[in-house]
CSV table of C-alpha atoms in Angstrom, one decimal:
chain,number,residue,atom,x,y,z
A,1,MET,CA,-28.2,-18.7,-3.8
A,2,ALA,CA,-25.1,-18.4,-6.0
A,3,GLU,CA,-27.3,-17.6,-9.0
A,4,ALA,CA,-29.2,-14.9,-7.1
A,5,ALA,CA,-25.9,-13.5,-5.8
A,6,PHE,CA,-24.5,-13.3,-9.4
A,7,THR,CA,-27.6,-11.5,-10.7
A,8,THR,CA,-27.4,-8.9,-7.9
A,9,LEU,CA,-23.7,-8.3,-8.4
A,10,LEU,CA,-24.0,-8.0,-12.2
A,11,LYS,CA,-26.8,-5.4,-11.9
A,12,SER,CA,-24.9,-3.5,-9.3
A,13,TRP,CA,-21.8,-3.3,-11.4
A,14,ARG,CA,-23.7,-2.3,-14.5
A,15,LYS,CA,-25.5,0.5,-12.6
A,16,GLN,CA,-22.3,1.7,-10.9
A,17,ARG,CA,-20.6,2.0,-14.3
A,18,GLY,CA,-23.6,3.9,-15.8
A,19,PHE,CA,-24.6,1.4,-18.4
A,20,SER,CA,-28.1,0.6,-19.5
A,21,GLN,CA,-28.8,-3.0,-20.4
A,22,LEU,CA,-28.8,-2.0,-24.1
A,23,ALA,CA,-25.5,-0.1,-23.8
A,24,LEU,CA,-23.8,-3.0,-22.0
A,25,ALA,CA,-25.2,-5.5,-24.5
A,26,LEU,CA,-23.9,-3.6,-27.4
A,27,ALA,CA,-20.5,-3.0,-25.8
A,28,SER,CA,-20.2,-6.7,-24.9
A,29,ASP,CA,-21.5,-8.0,-28.3
A,30,VAL,CA,-24.4,-9.9,-26.8
A,31,SER,CA,-28.1,-9.5,-27.2
A,32,GLN,CA,-30.0,-7.3,-24.7
A,33,ARG,CA,-32.4,-10.3,-24.3
A,34,HIS,CA,-29.6,-12.5,-23.1
A,35,LEU,CA,-28.2,-9.9,-20.8
A,36,SER,CA,-31.7,-9.4,-19.3
A,37,PHE,CA,-31.9,-13.2,-18.8
A,38,LEU,CA,-28.5,-13.1,-17.0
A,39,GLU,CA,-29.7,-10.4,-14.7
A,40,SER,CA,-33.0,-12.0,-13.9
A,41,GLY,CA,-31.4,-15.5,-13.4
A,42,ARG,CA,-33.3,-17.1,-16.3
A,43,SER,CA,-30.0,-17.9,-18.0
A,44,GLN,CA,-26.8,-19.2,-16.5
A,45,PRO,CA,-23.6,-17.3,-17.6
A,46,SER,CA,-20.6,-19.0,-19.0
A,47,ARG,CA,-17.2,-18.2,-17.5
A,48,GLU,CA,-16.2,-16.5,-20.8
A,49,MET,CA,-19.3,-14.3,-20.6
A,50,ILE,CA,-18.5,-13.2,-17.1
A,51,LEU,CA,-15.0,-12.3,-18.0
A,52,ARG,CA,-16.2,-10.4,-21.1
A,53,LEU,CA,-18.7,-8.4,-19.1
A,54,GLY,CA,-16.0,-7.8,-16.4
A,55,THR,CA,-13.7,-6.4,-19.1
A,56,VAL,CA,-16.3,-4.1,-20.5
A,57,LEU,CA,-17.4,-2.9,-17.1
A,58,GLU,CA,-13.7,-2.5,-16.0
A,59,ILE,CA,-14.3,-4.6,-12.9
A,60,PRO,CA,-11.2,-5.1,-10.8
A,61,PHE,CA,-9.8,-8.6,-10.9
A,62,ARG,CA,-10.6,-9.3,-7.2
A,63,ASP,CA,-14.3,-8.5,-7.9
A,64,GLN,CA,-14.3,-10.5,-11.2
A,65,ASN,CA,-13.3,-13.5,-9.1
A,66,THR,CA,-16.2,-12.8,-6.8
A,67,LEU,CA,-18.6,-12.7,-9.8
A,68,LEU,CA,-17.1,-16.0,-11.0
A,69,THR,CA,-17.5,-17.6,-7.6
A,70,ALA,CA,-21.1,-16.4,-7.3
A,71,ALA,CA,-21.9,-18.0,-10.6
A,72,GLY,CA,-20.4,-21.3,-9.5
A,73,PHE,CA,-17.0,-21.1,-11.2
A,74,ALA,CA,-13.5,-21.2,-9.8
A,75,PRO,CA,-11.6,-17.9,-9.5
A,76,VAL,CA,-9.4,-17.0,-12.5
A,77,PHE,CA,-7.1,-14.3,-11.2
A,78,VAL,CA,-4.4,-15.1,-8.7
A,79,GLU,CA,-3.3,-13.0,-5.8
A,80,SER,CA,0.4,-13.3,-5.2
A,81,ASP,CA,2.4,-12.3,-2.2
A,82,LEU,CA,4.6,-9.4,-3.2
A,83,SER,CA,7.6,-11.3,-1.7
A,84,ALA,CA,6.9,-14.3,-4.1
A,85,PRO,CA,9.9,-15.3,-6.2
A,86,GLU,CA,8.0,-14.8,-9.5
A,87,LEU,CA,7.4,-11.1,-8.6
A,88,ALA,CA,11.1,-10.4,-8.1
A,89,PRO,CA,11.3,-8.2,-11.3
A,90,ILE,CA,8.4,-6.2,-9.9
A,91,ARG,CA,10.1,-5.6,-6.6
A,92,GLN,CA,13.2,-4.5,-8.5
A,93,ALA,CA,11.2,-2.0,-10.5
A,94,LEU,CA,9.5,-0.7,-7.3
A,95,ASP,CA,12.9,-0.4,-5.6
A,96,PHE,CA,14.2,1.5,-8.6
A,97,MET,CA,11.3,3.9,-8.6
A,98,LEU,CA,11.6,4.5,-4.8
A,99,HIS,CA,15.4,5.1,-5.1
A,100,GLN,CA,15.0,7.4,-8.2
A,101,GLN,CA,12.6,9.6,-6.2
A,102,GLU,CA,15.2,10.5,-3.6
A,103,PRO,CA,15.6,13.0,-1.9
A,104,TYR,CA,11.8,13.3,-2.2
A,105,PRO,CA,9.3,10.9,-0.7
A,106,ALA,CA,7.8,7.9,-2.5
A,107,ILE,CA,5.4,5.3,-1.1
A,108,VAL,CA,4.0,2.0,-2.3
A,109,MET,CA,0.4,1.3,-1.1
A,110,ASP,CA,-2.3,-1.3,-1.6
A,111,ARG,CA,-5.8,-0.3,-2.8
A,112,TYR,CA,-6.8,0.5,0.8
A,113,TRP,CA,-4.1,3.1,1.3
A,114,ASN,CA,-2.0,0.9,3.5
A,115,GLN,CA,1.7,1.6,3.2
A,116,LEU,CA,3.7,-1.4,1.9
A,117,GLU,CA,7.0,0.1,1.2
A,118,SER,CA,8.6,3.6,1.2
A,119,ASN,CA,11.9,5.2,0.4
A,120,GLN,CA,14.2,6.8,2.9
A,121,ALA,CA,13.0,10.3,2.0
A,122,ALA,CA,9.4,9.3,3.1
A,123,GLN,CA,10.8,7.8,6.3
A,124,ARG,CA,12.7,11.0,7.0
A,125,LEU,CA,9.7,13.2,6.3
A,126,TRP,CA,7.4,11.2,8.6
A,127,ALA,CA,10.0,11.2,11.4
A,128,TYR,CA,10.4,15.0,11.0
A,129,LEU,CA,6.7,15.7,11.1
A,130,ILE,CA,5.4,13.2,13.7
A,131,LYS,CA,6.7,10.6,16.1
A,132,PRO,CA,6.6,7.2,14.4
A,133,GLU,CA,5.0,5.5,17.3
A,134,GLN,CA,2.2,8.1,17.4
A,135,LEU,CA,1.5,7.4,13.7
A,136,MET,CA,1.5,3.7,14.3
A,137,ASN,CA,-0.8,3.9,17.3
A,138,CYS,CA,-3.6,5.9,15.6
A,139,CYS,CA,-3.2,5.0,11.9
A,140,SER,CA,-1.9,1.4,11.5
A,141,ALA,CA,-3.7,-1.7,10.3
A,142,SER,CA,-1.8,-5.0,10.9
A,143,GLY,CA,1.4,-3.1,11.4
A,144,GLN,CA,1.0,-1.0,8.2
A,145,VAL,CA,0.3,2.7,8.4
A,146,ASN,CA,-2.9,3.7,6.5
A,147,LEU,CA,-2.2,6.9,4.7
A,148,MET,CA,-5.8,8.0,4.6
A,149,LYS,CA,-6.1,7.5,8.4
A,150,ALA,CA,-2.8,9.4,8.9
A,151,MET,CA,-4.2,12.4,7.0
A,152,LEU,CA,-7.7,12.5,8.5
A,153,HIS,CA,-7.2,11.3,12.1
A,154,PRO,CA,-6.9,14.0,14.8
A,155,ASP,CA,-4.0,12.1,16.3
A,156,GLY,CA,-2.2,11.8,13.0
A,157,LEU,CA,-1.0,14.5,10.6
A,158,ARG,CA,-4.1,16.6,10.9
A,159,PRO,CA,-2.8,19.1,13.5
A,160,ILE,CA,0.2,20.0,11.3
A,161,VAL,CA,-1.7,20.3,7.9
A,162,THR,CA,-2.5,23.9,7.5
A,163,ASN,CA,-5.0,23.4,4.6
A,164,TRP,CA,-6.4,20.3,6.3
A,165,LYS,CA,-10.1,21.0,5.4
A,166,THR,CA,-9.4,21.2,1.7
A,167,VAL,CA,-7.1,18.1,1.8
A,168,ALA,CA,-9.6,16.1,3.9
A,169,ALA,CA,-12.6,17.0,1.6
A,170,VAL,CA,-10.7,15.8,-1.5
A,171,SER,CA,-9.4,12.7,0.3
A,172,ILE,CA,-12.7,11.5,1.7
A,173,ARG,CA,-14.4,11.9,-1.7
A,174,ARG,CA,-11.7,9.8,-3.2
A,175,VAL,CA,-12.3,7.1,-0.6
A,176,HIS,CA,-16.1,7.4,-1.3
A,177,ARG,CA,-15.7,6.9,-5.0
A,178,GLU,CA,-13.6,3.8,-4.4
A,179,ALA,CA,-16.2,2.5,-2.0
A,180,VAL,CA,-19.0,3.0,-4.5
A,181,ALA,CA,-16.9,1.2,-7.2
A,182,ALA,CA,-16.1,-1.7,-4.9
A,183,GLY,CA,-19.7,-2.1,-3.7
A,184,GLU,CA,-21.4,-2.8,-0.3
A,185,ASN,CA,-19.6,-4.8,2.3
A,186,SER,CA,-16.2,-4.3,0.6
A,187,LEU,CA,-13.1,-3.3,2.5
A,188,SER,CA,-13.2,0.1,0.7
A,189,GLU,CA,-16.7,0.7,2.0
A,190,LEU,CA,-15.6,-0.2,5.5
A,191,LEU,CA,-12.7,2.2,5.3
A,192,PHE,CA,-15.0,4.9,4.1
A,193,GLN,CA,-17.5,4.4,7.0
A,194,GLU,CA,-14.6,4.4,9.4
A,195,MET,CA,-13.3,7.7,8.0
A,196,LEU,CA,-16.8,9.2,8.3
A,197,GLN,CA,-16.6,8.6,12.1
A,198,LEU,CA,-13.6,10.9,12.5
A,199,PRO,CA,-14.2,14.5,13.7
A,200,ASP,CA,-15.5,16.9,10.9
A,201,VAL,CA,-14.9,14.4,8.1
A,202,LYS,CA,-18.6,13.7,7.3
A,203,THR,CA,-19.3,17.4,7.2
A,204,LEU,CA,-16.5,18.0,4.8
A,205,TRP,CA,-17.6,15.1,2.6
A,206,GLN,CA,-21.0,16.7,2.3
A,207,SER,CA,-19.7,20.2,1.7
A,208,ASN,CA,-18.6,22.0,-1.5
A,209,ASP,CA,-15.2,23.7,-1.3
A,210,TYR,CA,-15.4,25.9,-4.3
A,211,GLU,CA,-12.2,27.7,-3.5
A,212,ALA,CA,-10.3,24.4,-4.0
A,213,TRP,CA,-11.5,24.1,-7.5
A,214,GLN,CA,-9.7,27.3,-8.5
A,215,VAL,CA,-6.3,25.7,-8.4
A,216,PRO,CA,-5.0,23.1,-11.0
A,217,LEU,CA,-3.4,20.8,-8.4
A,218,LEU,CA,-4.0,20.0,-4.8
A,219,THR,CA,-1.0,20.9,-2.6
A,220,VAL,CA,-0.7,19.5,1.0
A,221,LYS,CA,1.0,22.0,3.4
A,222,PHE,CA,2.6,20.9,6.6
A,223,GLU,CA,3.8,23.3,9.3
A,224,LYS,CA,6.5,22.2,11.6
A,225,ALA,CA,8.8,24.2,13.8
A,226,GLY,CA,7.8,27.4,12.1
A,227,THR,CA,8.5,26.0,8.6
A,228,THR,CA,5.9,25.3,6.0
A,229,LEU,CA,6.5,22.4,3.7
A,230,ALA,CA,4.3,22.1,0.6
A,231,PHE,CA,4.0,19.0,-1.6
A,232,PHE,CA,1.9,17.8,-4.6
A,233,SER,CA,1.8,14.2,-5.5
A,234,THR,CA,1.4,11.8,-8.4
A,235,LEU,CA,-0.2,8.3,-8.2
A,236,ALA,CA,0.9,5.6,-10.6
A,237,THR,CA,-0.1,2.0,-11.1
A,238,LEU,CA,1.5,-0.9,-12.9
A,239,GLY,CA,0.5,-1.3,-16.6
A,240,THR,CA,-1.2,-4.5,-17.9
A,241,PRO,CA,-1.2,-6.5,-14.7
A,242,TYR,CA,-2.7,-10.0,-14.6
A,243,ASP,CA,-2.4,-10.4,-10.8
A,244,ILE,CA,-4.7,-9.0,-8.1
A,245,THR,CA,-1.8,-7.8,-6.0
A,246,LEU,CA,-0.1,-6.0,-8.9
A,247,GLN,CA,-3.4,-4.5,-10.1
A,248,GLU,CA,-4.0,-3.0,-6.7
A,249,LEU,CA,-0.6,-1.5,-6.1
A,250,ARG,CA,-0.2,2.3,-6.1
A,251,ILE,CA,3.0,4.3,-6.1
A,252,GLU,CA,2.7,7.8,-4.8
A,253,CYS,CA,5.5,10.2,-5.4
A,254,LEU,CA,5.6,13.5,-3.5
A,255,PHE,CA,7.2,16.6,-5.1
A,256,PRO,CA,8.2,19.9,-3.5
A,257,ALA,CA,5.8,22.7,-4.5
A,258,ASP,CA,8.4,25.4,-3.6
A,259,GLU,CA,12.1,26.0,-3.0
A,260,ILE,CA,11.8,26.0,0.8
A,261,THR,CA,10.4,22.4,0.7
A,262,ALA,CA,13.0,21.2,-1.8
A,263,GLU,CA,15.8,22.6,0.3
A,264,LYS,CA,14.4,21.1,3.4
A,265,MET,CA,14.2,17.6,1.9
A,266,HIS,CA,17.8,17.9,0.6
A,267,GLY,CA,18.8,19.1,4.1
A,268,LEU,CA,17.2,16.1,5.8
A,269,ALA,CA,19.0,13.8,3.4
A,270,LYS,CA,22.4,15.4,4.0
A,271,ALA,CA,21.8,15.3,7.8
A,272,GLN,CA,21.2,11.5,7.6
A,273,ILE,CA,24.3,10.9,5.6
A,274,ASN,CA,26.4,12.9,8.2
A,275,GLU,CA,25.0,10.9,11.1
């Protein structure tokens, strides 16, 4: 059973990454015949071979562990708790990035878009846009707000996003790409299927918004109390991680797309200081 599971996983990852057997064999410095035997179950892979193929195919550490387990080996990559003592330098770096982004929002998320940490600017923005308890009720998982759910759910931020259709179309395609990369039965696939059940999301996923392609960067526009706030964002990851938790971290920084938004964020920061 383990052997069959490994062959299925290997073929799936190869096809997802767009490799032919010959191309993967050449890139991995193995014979096509040996790779064919690995995929058919006629040969048993070594741990080193699995890790070599995982590197060439750019398979995430979590999924490389799954490949190893399927072939009968112990997992190689560890998954640390972010609060672990050995990750203290990483937490310090994250805190520094969050602080440096003030008075503009910054959020730390896991690979499934669950918010792990945020700076005060992000907390101020969410509190200004929507009641915190409302966001938690519709868009939380295990006490963590899911940012994709928050953007796509009708009880989340959707009612105040003036360009919601464009934002939703881009967002659901991102979730779909991650689901395809992670494979069937993954948490990314489950998130994608859950998002498709929300009103209008499936239609937007299947549509082509050609107008959105005419701008260089997607801007999210919120309207609250007669004021429109516009943000664009950057997503960053940690370089050269050797830990599953660290590889999956995402740091999203929101920047004002106009002067009105910048002034509003500075104003919210000053109001908090004066409280």
